[in-house]
PDB file of C-alpha atoms in Angstrom:
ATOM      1  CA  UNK A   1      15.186  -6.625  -2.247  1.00  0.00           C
ATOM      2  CA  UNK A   2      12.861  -3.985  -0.526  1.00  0.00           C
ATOM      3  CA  UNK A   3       9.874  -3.024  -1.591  1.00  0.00           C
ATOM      4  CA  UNK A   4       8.426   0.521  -0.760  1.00  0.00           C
ATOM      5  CA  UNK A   5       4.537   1.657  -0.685  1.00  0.00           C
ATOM      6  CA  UNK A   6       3.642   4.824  -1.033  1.00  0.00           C
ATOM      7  CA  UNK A   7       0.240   5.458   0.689  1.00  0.00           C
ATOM      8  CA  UNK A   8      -2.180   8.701   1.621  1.00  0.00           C
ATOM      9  CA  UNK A   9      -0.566   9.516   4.992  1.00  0.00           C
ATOM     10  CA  UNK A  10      -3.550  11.795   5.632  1.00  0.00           C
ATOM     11  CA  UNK A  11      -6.285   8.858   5.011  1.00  0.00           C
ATOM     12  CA  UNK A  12      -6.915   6.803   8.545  1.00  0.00           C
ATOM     13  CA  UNK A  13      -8.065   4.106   6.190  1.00  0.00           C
ATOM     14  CA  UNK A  14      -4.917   3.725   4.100  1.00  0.00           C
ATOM     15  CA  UNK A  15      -2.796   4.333   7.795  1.00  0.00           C
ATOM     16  CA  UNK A  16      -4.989   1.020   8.789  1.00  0.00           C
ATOM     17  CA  UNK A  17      -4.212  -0.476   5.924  1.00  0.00           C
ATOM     18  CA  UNK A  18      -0.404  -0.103   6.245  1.00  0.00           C
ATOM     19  CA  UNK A  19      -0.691  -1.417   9.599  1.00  0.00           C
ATOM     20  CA  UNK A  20      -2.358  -4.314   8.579  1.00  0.00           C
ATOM     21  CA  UNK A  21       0.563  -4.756   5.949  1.00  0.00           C
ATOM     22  CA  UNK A  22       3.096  -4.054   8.822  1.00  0.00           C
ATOM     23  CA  UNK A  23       1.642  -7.269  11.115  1.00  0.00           C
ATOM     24  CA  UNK A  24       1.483  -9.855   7.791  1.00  0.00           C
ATOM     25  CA  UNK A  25       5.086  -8.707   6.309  1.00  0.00           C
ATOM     26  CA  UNK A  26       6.809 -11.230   8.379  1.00  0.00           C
ATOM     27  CA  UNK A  27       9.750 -11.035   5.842  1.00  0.00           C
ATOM     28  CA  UNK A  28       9.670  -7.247   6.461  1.00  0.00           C
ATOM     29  CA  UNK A  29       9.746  -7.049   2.335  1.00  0.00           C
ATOM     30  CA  UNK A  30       8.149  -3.813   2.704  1.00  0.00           C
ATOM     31  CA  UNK A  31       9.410   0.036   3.470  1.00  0.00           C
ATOM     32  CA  UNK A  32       6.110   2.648   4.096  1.00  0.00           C
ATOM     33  CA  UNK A  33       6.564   6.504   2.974  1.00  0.00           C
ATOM     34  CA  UNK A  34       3.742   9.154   2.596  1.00  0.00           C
ATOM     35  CA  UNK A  35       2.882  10.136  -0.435  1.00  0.00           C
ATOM     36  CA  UNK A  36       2.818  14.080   0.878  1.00  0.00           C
ATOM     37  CA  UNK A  37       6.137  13.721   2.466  1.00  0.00           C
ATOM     38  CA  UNK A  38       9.746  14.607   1.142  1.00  0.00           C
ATOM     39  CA  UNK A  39      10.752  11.033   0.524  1.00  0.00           C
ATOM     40  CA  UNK A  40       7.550   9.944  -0.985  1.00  0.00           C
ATOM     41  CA  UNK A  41       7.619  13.129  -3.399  1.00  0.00           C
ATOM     42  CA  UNK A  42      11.048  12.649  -4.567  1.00  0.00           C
ATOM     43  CA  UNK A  43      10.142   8.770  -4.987  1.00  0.00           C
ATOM     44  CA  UNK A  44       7.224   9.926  -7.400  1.00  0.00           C
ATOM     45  CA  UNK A  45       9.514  12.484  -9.267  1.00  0.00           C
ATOM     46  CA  UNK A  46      12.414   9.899  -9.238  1.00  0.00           C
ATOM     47  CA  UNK A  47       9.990   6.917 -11.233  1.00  0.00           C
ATOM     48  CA  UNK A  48       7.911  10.024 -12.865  1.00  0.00           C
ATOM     49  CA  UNK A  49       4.588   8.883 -11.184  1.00  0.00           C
ATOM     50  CA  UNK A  50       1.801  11.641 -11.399  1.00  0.00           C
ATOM     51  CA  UNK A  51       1.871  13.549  -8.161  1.00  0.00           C
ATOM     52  CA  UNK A  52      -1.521  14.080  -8.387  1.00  0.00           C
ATOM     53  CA  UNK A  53      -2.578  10.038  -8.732  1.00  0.00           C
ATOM     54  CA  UNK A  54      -4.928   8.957  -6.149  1.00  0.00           C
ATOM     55  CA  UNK A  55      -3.961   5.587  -5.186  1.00  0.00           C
ATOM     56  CA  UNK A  56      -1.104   3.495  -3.422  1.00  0.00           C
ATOM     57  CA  UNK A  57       2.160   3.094  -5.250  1.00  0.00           C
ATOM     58  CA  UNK A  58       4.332  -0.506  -4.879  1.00  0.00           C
ATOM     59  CA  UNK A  59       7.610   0.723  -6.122  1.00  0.00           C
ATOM     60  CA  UNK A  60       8.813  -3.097  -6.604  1.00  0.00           C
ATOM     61  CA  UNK A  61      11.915  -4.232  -8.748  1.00  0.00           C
ATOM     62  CA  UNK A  62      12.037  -0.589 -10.033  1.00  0.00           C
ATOM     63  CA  UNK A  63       8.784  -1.245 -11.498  1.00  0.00           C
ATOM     64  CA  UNK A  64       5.550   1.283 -10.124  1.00  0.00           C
ATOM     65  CA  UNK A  65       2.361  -0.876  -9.998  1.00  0.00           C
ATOM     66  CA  UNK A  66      -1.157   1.405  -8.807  1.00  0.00           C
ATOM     67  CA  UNK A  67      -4.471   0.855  -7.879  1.00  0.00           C
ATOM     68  CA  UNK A  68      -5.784  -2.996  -8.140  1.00  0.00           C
ATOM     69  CA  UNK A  69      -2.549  -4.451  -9.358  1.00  0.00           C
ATOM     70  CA  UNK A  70      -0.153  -2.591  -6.554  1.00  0.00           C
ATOM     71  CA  UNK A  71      -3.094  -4.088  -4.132  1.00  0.00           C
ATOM     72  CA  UNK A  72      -2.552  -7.651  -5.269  1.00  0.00           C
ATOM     73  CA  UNK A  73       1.643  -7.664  -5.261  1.00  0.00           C
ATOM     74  CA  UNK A  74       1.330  -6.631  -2.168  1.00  0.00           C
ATOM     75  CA  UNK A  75      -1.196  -9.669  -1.290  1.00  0.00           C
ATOM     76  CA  UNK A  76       0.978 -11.969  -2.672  1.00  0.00           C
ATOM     77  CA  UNK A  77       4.256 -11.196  -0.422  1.00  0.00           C
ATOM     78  CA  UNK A  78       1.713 -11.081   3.123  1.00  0.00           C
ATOM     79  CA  UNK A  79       1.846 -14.474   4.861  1.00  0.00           C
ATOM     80  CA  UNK A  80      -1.067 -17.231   5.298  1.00  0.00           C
ATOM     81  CA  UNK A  81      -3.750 -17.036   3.020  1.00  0.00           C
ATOM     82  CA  UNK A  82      -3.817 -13.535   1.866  1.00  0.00           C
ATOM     83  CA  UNK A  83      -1.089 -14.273  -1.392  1.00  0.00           C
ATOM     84  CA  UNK A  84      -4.081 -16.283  -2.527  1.00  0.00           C
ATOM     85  CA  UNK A  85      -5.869 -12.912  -3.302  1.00  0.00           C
ATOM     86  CA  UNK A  86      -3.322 -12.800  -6.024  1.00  0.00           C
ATOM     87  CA  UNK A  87      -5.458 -14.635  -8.303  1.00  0.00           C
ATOM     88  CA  UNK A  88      -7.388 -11.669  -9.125  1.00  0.00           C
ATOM     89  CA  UNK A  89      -4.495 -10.553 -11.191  1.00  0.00           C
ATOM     90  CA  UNK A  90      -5.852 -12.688 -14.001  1.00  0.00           C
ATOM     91  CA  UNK A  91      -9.351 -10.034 -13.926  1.00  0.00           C
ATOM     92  CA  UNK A  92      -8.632  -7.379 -16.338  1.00  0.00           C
ATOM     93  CA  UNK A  93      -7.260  -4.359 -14.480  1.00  0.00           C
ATOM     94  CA  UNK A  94     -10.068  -1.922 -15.604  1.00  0.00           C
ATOM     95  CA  UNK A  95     -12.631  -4.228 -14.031  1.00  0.00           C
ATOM     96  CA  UNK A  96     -10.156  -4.597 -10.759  1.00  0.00           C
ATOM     97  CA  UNK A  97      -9.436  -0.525 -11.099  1.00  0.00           C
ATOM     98  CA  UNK A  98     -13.687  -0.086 -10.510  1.00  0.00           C
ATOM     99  CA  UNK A  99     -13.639  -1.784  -7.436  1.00  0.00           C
ATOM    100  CA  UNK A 100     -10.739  -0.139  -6.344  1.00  0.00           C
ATOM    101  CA  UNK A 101     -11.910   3.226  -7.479  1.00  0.00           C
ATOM    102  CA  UNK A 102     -14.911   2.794  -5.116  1.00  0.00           C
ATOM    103  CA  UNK A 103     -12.929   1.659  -2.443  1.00  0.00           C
ATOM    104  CA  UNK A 104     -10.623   4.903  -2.615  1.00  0.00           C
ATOM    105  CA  UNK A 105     -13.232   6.939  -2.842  1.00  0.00           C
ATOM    106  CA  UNK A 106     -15.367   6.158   0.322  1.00  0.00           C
ATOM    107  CA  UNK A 107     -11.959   5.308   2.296  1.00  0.00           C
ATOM    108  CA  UNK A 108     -12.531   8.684   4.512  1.00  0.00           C
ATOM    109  CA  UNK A 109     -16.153   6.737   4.879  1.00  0.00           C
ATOM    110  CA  UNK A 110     -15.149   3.424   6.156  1.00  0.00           C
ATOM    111  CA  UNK A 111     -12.575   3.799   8.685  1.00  0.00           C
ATOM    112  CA  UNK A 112     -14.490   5.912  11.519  1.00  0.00           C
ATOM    113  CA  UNK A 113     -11.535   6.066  13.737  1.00  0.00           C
ATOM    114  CA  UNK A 114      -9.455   9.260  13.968  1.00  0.00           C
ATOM    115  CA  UNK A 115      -6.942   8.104  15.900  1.00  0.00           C
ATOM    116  CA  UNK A 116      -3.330   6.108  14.272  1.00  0.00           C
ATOM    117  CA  UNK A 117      -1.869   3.491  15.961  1.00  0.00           C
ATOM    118  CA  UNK A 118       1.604   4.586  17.313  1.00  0.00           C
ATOM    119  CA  UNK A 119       4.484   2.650  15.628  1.00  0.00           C
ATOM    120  CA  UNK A 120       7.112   0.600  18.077  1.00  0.00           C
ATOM    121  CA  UNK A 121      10.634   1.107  17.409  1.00  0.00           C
ATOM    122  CA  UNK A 122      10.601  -1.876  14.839  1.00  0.00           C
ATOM    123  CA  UNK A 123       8.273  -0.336  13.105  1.00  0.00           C
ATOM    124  CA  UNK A 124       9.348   2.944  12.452  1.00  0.00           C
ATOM    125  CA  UNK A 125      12.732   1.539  10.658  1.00  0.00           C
ATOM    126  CA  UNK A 126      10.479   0.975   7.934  1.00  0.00           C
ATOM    127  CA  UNK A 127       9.511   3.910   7.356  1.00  0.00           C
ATOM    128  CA  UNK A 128      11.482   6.373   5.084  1.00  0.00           C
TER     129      UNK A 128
END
């Protein structure tokens, strides 16, 4: 079963981020689309997700998970030591959803670079 995250493709931070998903997703459990593109649009009207939400989408199982928990799933398929994050999942989610709120909010703020890392060939056949 693939997975797909829908992420900010116009936020270097959140292009980082799926990066760093990319190298830990040994399984390759994951498929990437923007949020502002054609297939990441119809994916939001297809599962009825707000296009106006501010936050990463795990569409996983047919279920849509945001903010802190979408964050977590996703920790819990990487490899190593990063599915240990997963035990956050028993914090309630509006307490988890603060943190993540900041984080979202400053994300133009803590990722200085401008430039994207170009994809290899691998990687771009997980993008939709």
């Amino acid at each position: 079963m693939v997975n797909i995250i829908l992420f900010d493709g116009e936020c270097h931070f959140c292009d980082r981020s799926v990066q760093f998903i990319i190298k830990r997703d040994l399984r390759k459990q994951f498929k990437f689309a923007s949020i502002q593109g054609e297939k990441g649009q119809q994916l939001l009207q297809q599962h009825r997700v707000a296009k106006t939400l501010d936050s990463i989408v795990l569409i996983e199982g047919g279920k849509i998970y945001t903010k802190s928990s979408a964050v977590l799933r996703i920790c819990k398929q990487l490899n190593r030591h990063w599915k240990l994050l997963y035990v956050f999942i028993i914090v309630p989610s509006p307490i988890r959803n603060l943190v993540y709120d900041l984080v979202a909010k400053n994300r133009h703020k803590l990722n200085k670079s401008n430039q994207c890392r170009i994809p290899t060939k691998d990687d771009l056949e997980r993008f939709l």
